[in-house]
Short mmCIF file of C-alpha atoms and ligand atoms in Angstrom, two decimals:
data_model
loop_
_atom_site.label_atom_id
_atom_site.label_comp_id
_atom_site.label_asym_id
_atom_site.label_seq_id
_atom_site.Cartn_x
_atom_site.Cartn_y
_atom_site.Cartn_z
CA UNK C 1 98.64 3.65 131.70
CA UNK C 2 99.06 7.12 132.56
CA UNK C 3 100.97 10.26 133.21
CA UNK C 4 101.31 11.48 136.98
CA UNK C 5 102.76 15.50 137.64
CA UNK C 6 104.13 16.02 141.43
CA UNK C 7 105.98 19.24 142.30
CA UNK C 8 104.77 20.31 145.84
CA UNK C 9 103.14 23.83 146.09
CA UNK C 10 102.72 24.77 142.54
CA UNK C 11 99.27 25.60 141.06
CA UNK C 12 99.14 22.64 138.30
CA UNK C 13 96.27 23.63 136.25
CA UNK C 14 98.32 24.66 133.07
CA UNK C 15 100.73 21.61 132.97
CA UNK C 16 97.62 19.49 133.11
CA UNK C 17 95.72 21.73 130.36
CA UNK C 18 98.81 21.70 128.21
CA UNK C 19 98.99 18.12 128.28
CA UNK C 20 95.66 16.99 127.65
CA UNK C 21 95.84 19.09 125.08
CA UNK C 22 98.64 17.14 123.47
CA UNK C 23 97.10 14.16 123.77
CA UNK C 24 93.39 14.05 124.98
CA UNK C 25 93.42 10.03 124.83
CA UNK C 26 96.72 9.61 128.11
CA UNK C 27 94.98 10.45 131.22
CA UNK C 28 96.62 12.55 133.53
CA UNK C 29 96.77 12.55 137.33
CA UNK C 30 98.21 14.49 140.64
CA UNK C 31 99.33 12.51 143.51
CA UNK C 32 96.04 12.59 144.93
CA UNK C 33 94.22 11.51 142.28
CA UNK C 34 95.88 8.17 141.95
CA UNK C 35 94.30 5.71 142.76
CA UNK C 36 96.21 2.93 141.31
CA UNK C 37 100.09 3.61 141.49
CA UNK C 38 100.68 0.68 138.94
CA UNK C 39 98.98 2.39 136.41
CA UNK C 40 101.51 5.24 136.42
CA UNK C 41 104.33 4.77 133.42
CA UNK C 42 105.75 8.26 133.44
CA UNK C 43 106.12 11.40 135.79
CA UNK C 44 107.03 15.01 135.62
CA UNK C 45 108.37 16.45 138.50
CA UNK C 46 109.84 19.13 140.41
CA UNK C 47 111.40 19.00 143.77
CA UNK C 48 109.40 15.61 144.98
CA UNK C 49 109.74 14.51 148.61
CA UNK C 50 112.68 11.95 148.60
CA UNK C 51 111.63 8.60 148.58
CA UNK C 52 108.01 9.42 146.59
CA UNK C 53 108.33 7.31 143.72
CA UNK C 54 109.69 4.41 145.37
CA UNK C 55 105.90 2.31 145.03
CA UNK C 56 105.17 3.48 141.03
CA UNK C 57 106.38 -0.06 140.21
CA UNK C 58 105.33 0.39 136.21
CA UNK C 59 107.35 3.99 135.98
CA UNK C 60 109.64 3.83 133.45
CA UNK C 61 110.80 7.51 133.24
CA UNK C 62 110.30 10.85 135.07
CA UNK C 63 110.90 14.45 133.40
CA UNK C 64 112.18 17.14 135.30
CA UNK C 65 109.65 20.27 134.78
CA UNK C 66 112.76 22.32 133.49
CA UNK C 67 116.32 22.22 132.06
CA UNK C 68 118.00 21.55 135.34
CA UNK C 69 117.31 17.98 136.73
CA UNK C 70 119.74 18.69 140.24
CA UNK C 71 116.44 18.04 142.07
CA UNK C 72 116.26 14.33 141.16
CA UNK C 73 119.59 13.01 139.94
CA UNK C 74 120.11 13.80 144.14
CA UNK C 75 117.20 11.38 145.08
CA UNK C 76 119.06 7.57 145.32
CA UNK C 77 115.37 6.20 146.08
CA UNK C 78 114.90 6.45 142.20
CA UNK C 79 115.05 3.29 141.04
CA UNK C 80 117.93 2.70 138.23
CA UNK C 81 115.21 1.13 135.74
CA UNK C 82 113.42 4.67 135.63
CA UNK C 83 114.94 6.76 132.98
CA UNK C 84 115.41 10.64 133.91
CA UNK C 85 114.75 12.99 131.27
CA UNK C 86 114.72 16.75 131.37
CA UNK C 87 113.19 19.57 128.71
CA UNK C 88 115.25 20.94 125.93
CA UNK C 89 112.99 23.95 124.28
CA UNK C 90 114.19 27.03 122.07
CA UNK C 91 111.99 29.67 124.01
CA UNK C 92 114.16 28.28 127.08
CA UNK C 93 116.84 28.78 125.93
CA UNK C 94 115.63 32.67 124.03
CA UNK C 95 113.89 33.73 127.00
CA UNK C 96 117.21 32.97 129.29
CA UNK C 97 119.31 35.39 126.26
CA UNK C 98 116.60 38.15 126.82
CA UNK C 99 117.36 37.77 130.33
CA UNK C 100 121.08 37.87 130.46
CA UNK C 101 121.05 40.71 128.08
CA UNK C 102 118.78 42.76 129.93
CA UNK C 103 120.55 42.11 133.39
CA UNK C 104 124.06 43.03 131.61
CA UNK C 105 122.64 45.86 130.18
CA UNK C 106 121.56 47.32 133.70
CA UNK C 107 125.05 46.58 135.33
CA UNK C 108 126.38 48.55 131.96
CA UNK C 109 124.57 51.37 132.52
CA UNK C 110 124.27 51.71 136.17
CA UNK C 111 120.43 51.44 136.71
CA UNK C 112 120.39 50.00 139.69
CA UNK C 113 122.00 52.71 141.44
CA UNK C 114 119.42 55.36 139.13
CA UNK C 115 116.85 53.25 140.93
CA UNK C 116 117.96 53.80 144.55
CA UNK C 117 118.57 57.76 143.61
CA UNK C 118 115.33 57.95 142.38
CA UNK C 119 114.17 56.75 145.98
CA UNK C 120 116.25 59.34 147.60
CA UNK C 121 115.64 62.20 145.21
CA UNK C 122 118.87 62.45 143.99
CA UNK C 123 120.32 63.64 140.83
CA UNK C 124 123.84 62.15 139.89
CA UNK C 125 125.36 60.77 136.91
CA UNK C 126 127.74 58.02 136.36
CA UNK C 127 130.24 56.77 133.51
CA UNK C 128 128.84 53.90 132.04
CA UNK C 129 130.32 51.04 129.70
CA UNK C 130 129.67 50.23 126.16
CA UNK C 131 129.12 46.61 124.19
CA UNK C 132 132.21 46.87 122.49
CA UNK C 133 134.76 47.01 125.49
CA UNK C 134 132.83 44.84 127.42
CA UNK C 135 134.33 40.48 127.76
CA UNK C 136 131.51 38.09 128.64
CA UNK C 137 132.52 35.10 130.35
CA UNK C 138 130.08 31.77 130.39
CA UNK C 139 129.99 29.13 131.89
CA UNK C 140 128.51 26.32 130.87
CA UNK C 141 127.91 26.26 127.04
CA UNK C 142 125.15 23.60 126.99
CA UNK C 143 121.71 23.84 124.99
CA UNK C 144 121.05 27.04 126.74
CA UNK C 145 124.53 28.37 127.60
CA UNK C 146 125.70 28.15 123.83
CA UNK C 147 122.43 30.34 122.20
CA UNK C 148 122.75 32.80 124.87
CA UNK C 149 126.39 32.78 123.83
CA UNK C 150 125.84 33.23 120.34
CA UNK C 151 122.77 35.93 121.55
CA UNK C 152 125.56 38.41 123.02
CA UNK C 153 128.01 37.77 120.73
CA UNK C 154 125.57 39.15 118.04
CA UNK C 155 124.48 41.95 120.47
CA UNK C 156 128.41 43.20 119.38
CA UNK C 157 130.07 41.61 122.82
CA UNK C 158 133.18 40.12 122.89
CA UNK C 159 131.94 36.10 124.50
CA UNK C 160 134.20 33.16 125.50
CA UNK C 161 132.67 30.33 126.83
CA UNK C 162 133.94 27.06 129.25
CA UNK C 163 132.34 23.65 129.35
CA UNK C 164 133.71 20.07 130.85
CA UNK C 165 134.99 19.00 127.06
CA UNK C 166 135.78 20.31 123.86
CA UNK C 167 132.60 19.49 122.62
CA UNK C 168 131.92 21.65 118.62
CA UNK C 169 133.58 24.31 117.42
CA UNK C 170 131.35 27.69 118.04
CA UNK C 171 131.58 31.31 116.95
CA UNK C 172 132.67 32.47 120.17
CA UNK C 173 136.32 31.45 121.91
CA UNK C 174 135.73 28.41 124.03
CA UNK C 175 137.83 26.79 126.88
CA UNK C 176 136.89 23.34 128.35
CA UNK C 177 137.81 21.25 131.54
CA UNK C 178 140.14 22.80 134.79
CA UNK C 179 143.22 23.11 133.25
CA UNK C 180 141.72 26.18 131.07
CA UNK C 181 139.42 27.44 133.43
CA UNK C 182 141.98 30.29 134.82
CA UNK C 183 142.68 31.20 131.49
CA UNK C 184 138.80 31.71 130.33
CA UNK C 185 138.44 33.61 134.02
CA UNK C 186 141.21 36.13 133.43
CA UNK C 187 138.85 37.21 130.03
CA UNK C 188 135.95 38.01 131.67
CA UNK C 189 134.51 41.10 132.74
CA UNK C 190 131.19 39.90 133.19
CA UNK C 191 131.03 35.94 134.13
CA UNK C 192 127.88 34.61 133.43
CA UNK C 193 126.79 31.06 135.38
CA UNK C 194 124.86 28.57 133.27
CA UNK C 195 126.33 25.09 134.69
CA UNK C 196 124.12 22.39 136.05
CA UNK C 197 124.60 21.63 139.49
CA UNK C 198 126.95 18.31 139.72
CA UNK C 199 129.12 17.31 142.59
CA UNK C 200 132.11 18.56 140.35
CA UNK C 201 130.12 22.11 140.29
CA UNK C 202 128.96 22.31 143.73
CA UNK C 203 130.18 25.42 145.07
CA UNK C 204 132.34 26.19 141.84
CA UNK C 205 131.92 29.98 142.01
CA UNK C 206 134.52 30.60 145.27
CA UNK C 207 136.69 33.29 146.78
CA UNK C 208 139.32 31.42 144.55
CA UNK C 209 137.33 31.59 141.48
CA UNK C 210 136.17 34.51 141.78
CA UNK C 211 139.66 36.00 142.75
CA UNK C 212 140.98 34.92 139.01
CA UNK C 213 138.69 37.37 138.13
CA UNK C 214 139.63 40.87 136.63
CA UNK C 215 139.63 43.63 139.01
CA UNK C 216 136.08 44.97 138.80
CA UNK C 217 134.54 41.72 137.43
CA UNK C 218 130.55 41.73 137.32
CA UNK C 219 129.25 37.97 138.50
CA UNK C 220 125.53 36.95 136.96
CA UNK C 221 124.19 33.31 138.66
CA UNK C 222 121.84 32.13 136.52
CA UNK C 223 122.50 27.93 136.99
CA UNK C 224 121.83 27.14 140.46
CA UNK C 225 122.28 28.54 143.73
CA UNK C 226 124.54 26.36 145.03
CA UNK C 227 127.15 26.83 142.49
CA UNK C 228 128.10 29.83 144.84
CA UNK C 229 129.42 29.86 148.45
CA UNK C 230 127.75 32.87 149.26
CA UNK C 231 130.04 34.11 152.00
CA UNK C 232 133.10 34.11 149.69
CA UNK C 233 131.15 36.12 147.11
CA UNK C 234 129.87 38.75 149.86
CA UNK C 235 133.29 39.28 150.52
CA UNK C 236 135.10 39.24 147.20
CA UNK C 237 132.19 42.18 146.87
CA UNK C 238 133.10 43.86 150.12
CA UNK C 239 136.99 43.92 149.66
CA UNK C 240 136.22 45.69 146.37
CA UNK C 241 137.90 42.63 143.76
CA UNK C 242 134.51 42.09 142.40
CA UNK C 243 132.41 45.55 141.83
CA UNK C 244 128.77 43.73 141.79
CA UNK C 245 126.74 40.49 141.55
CA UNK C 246 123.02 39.50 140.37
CA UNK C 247 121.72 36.39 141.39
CA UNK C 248 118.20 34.37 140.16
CA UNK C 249 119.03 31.25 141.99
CA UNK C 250 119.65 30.17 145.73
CA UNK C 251 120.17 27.50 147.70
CA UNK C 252 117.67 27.29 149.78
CA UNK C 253 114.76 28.91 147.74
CA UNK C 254 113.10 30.69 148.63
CA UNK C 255 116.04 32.99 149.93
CA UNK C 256 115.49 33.31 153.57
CA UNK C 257 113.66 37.00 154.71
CA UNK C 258 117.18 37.54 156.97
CA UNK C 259 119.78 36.69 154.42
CA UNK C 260 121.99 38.90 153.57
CA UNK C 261 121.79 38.91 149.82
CA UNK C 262 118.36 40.96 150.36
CA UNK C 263 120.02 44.01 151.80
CA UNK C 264 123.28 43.68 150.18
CA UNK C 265 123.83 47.51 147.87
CA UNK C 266 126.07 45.73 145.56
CA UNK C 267 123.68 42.79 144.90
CA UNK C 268 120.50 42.41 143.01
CA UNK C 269 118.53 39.57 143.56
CA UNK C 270 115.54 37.94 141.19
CA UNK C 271 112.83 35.21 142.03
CA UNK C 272 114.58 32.28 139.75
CA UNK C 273 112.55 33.72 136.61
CA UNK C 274 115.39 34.14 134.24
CA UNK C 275 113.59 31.68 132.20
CA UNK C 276 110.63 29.74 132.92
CA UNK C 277 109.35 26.73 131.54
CA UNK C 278 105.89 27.11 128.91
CA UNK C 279 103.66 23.86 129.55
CA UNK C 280 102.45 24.63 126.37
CA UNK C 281 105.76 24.60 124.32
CA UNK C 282 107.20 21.82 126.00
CA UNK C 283 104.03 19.02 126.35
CA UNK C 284 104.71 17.88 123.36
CA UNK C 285 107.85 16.28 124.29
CA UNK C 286 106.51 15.16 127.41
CA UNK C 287 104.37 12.97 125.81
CA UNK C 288 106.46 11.68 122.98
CA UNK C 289 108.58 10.40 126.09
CA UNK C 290 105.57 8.73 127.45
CA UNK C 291 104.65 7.15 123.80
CA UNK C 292 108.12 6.06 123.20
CA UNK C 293 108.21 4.32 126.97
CA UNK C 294 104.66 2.47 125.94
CA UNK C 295 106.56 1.27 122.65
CA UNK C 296 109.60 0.48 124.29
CA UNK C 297 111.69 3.05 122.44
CA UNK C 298 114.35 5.07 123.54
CA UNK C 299 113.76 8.28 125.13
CA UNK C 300 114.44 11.81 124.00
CA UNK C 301 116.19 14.27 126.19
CA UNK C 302 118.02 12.19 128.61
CA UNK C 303 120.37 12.56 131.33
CA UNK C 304 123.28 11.22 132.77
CA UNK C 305 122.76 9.75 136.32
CA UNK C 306 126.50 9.44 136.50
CA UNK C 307 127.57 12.52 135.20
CA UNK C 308 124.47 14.55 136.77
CA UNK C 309 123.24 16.43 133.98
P1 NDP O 1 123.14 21.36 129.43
O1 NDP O 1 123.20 20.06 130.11
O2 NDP O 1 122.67 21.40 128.01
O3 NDP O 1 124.58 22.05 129.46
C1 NDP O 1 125.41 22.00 130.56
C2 NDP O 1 126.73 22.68 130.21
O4 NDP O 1 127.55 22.74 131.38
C3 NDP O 1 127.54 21.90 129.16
O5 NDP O 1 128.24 22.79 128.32
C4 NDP O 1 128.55 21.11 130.03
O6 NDP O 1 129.76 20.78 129.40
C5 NDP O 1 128.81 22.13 131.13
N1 NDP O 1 129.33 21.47 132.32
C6 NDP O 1 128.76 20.49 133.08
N2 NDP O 1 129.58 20.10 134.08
C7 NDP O 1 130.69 20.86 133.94
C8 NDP O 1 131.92 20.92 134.65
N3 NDP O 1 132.17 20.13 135.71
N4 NDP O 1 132.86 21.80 134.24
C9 NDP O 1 132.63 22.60 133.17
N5 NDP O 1 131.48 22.60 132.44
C10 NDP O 1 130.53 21.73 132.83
O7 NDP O 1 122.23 22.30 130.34
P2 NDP O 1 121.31 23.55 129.90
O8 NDP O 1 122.14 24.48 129.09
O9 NDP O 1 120.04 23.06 129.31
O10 NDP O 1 120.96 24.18 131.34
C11 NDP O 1 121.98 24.62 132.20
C12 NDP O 1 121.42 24.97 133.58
O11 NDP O 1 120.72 26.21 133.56
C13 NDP O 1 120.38 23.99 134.15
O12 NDP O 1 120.99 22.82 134.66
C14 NDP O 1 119.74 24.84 135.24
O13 NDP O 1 120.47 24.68 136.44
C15 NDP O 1 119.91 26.27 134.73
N6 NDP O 1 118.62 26.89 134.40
C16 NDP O 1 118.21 27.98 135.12
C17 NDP O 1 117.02 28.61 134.83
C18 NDP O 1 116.62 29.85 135.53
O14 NDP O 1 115.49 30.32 135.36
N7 NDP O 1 117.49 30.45 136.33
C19 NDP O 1 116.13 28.12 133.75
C20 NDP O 1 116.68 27.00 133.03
C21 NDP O 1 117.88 26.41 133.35
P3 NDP O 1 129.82 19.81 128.10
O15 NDP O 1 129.28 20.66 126.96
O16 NDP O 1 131.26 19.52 127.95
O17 NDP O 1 128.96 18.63 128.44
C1 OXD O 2 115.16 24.92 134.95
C2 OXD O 2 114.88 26.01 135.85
O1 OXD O 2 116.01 24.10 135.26
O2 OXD O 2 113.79 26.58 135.80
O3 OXD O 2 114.54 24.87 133.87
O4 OXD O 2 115.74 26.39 136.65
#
C-alpha cells in the first residue's frame, strides 16, 4: 500500500523528499504515477479537483497539506469511510505569531504609509501607537489562534479571544458562541481572523460585524478569504468606521489582477504566507496516520465533517 500527494500546480519535490525520508520503506506516488489506484491507503491533498478520489477504493484517510481543511470538508464525492485529517505543528502555529506581530507592528507604527512617502520623496511624520494601549481581538482561539494569543499577550498587549464554546480557561479574556460576540467586538482595536471556514463562518466578517467595531478598528484576515464580504469591508474602510485592513487570504486565490483590494491605500495585501506548512516538520505525522490506518488504529489530528473543522 502506499501514500499518494495531489494538490494541482505545486512543485512536489519537498513533500515527497520529506516523506521518504520519514519512512524510506511506504512508497510514495503523484497522480500520475499511479498505476494501481487500489494500492493507494492514504492521501495528502490540497485543493483536488472535486470528484478525484472517488475510484481510490482502499483510501482510508486523506490529510489536508495545512491547518485549514475548507478545501475538502466542501467535496461530498469523499466517501464517508475516508477519514479527513489535517496538520497540527508548533512552527505553524510560531511562524503565524511572528506574522501577526510583525503585521500589527506596521499598522502601529505607520510603515506602510513611510513606504509610499519614500516612493514620493516625501518627508512627514505621524503619531504612532504603543503595545500597552493597544486591545487585540481574535478570533478563533484554536491550536493556532490560542499560541498566537498567548504570543501578543506576552509581547505586553492587552488580548481577548472568541471561539464557538467555552472550551479551557487561558491567560487572556475569552468570549465564546454569538451571544458574546458583540461584547468581545466592542474590545478590540485590532481584530485578528483565525477561524476555519464553516458554513456558520462563511462571510462572518460583515458591514455588521465590522460596524461593532471601535471607531478606528484595524481588521487582520489571516483564516480564509471568504470569512470576509469584501464589499462591506471596502466600505466600512471608505466611510472612515474602520481606519485600515491587511489581508493574506482571498477567495478566489489568487486575487484577481483587477480587484480592488490591489489598489486599495488603506489595504495591504500578502500572498497567503502568514504561515506555511514545513514538509519536513510535519511528515512525521503524515505517516504515523498512514501506519495507524495499516493497523487499523485511530487517527491523529482529525476533523469534524459535521462541524467543518
Ligand atoms: P482549529 O480547528 O484548531 O481552531 C479553530 C478555532 O475556531 C477554535 O477555537 C474554534 O472554536 C473556533 N471556531 C470554529 N467555528 C467557530 C464559530 N462558528 N464561531 C466561533 N468560533 C469558531 O484551527 P487552527 O487554529 O489550527 O487553524 C485556524 C485556521 O487558520 C485554519 O482553518 C486556516 O483557515 C487558517 N490558516 C491560515 C494560514 C495562513 O497562512 N494564512 C496558515 C494556517 C492556517 P472551539 O475552540 O470552540 O472549537
Ligand atoms: C493552512 C494554510 O491551512 O496554509 O495551513 O492556510
Amino acid at each position: 500500500m502506499s501514500i499518494l500527494i495531489v494538490s494541482p500546480g505545486k512543485n512536489l519535490d519537498r513533500w515527497v523528499e520529506a516523506l521518504k525520508e520519514a519512512d524510506p520503506s511506504v512508497p510514495v506516488y503523484l497522480p500520475e504515477q499511479v498505476k494501481d489506484p487500489a494500492d493507494i491507503k492514504f492521501a495528502l491533498a490540497w485543493n483536488h479537483p472535486s470528484g478525484f478520489f472517488n475510484h481510490f477504493k482502499n483510501l482510508g484517510g486523506i490529510s489536508s497539506f495545512g491547518a485549514g481543511v475548507d478545501h475538502l470538508v466542501k467535496d461530498p464525492q469523499i466517501p464517508d469511510r475516508v477519514t479527513i485529517t489535517r496538520i497540527i505543528d508548533p512552527l505553524l502555529s510560531g511562524d503565524m505569531a511572528e506574522f501577526a506581530l510583525a503585521v500589527v507592528l506596521k499598522h502601529m507604527r505607520r510603515l506602510t504609509r513611510y513606504c509610499r512617502y519614500q516612493a514620493e520623496n516625501q518627508w512627514k511624520k505621524h503619531s504612532y501607537l504603543r503595545v500597552k494601549n493597544v486591545s487585540i481581538g481574535i478570533m478563533g482561539t484554536g491550536m493556532i489562534g490560542h499560541h498566537v494569543a498567548n504570543y501578543l499577550l506576552n509581547t505586553g498587549f492587552r488580548v481577548s479571544g472568541w471561539s464557538r464554546t467555552q472550551g479551557k480557561e487561558a491567560a487572556y479574556g475569552k468570549y465564546y458562541g454569538k451571544e458574546q460576540l458583540n461584547d468581545f467586538l466592542k474590545g478590540c482595536n485590532i481584530l485578528i481572523c483565525l477561524l476555519p471556514l464553516t458554513n456558520a463562518t462563511h462571510g462572518i466578517i460583515n458591514k455588521h460585524l465590522l460596524r461593532k467595531l471601535p471607531l478606528g478598528a484595524h481588521v487582520i484576515n489571516l483564516g480564509r478569504g471568504a470569512h470576509v464580504l469584501d464589499g462591506d469591508l471596502i466600505q466600512c474602510i471608505d466611510e472612515g468606521h474602520i481606519s485600515s485592513a491587511h489581508l493574506d487570504v482571498f477567495d478566489p486565490e489568487p486575487l484577481p489582477e483587477d480587484h480592488p483590494f490591489w489598489e486599495h491605500p488603506k489595504i495591504d495585501v500578502t500572498p497567503h504566507v502568514a504561515s506555511l506548512t514545513d514538509p519536513r516538520s510535519v511528515a512525521g505525522q503524515v505517516m504515523e496516520n498512514y501506519h495507524r490506518l495499516q493497523a487499523g488504529e485511530p487517527l491523529i489530528n482529525t476533523v469534524s465533517r459535521d462541524r467543518g473543522y
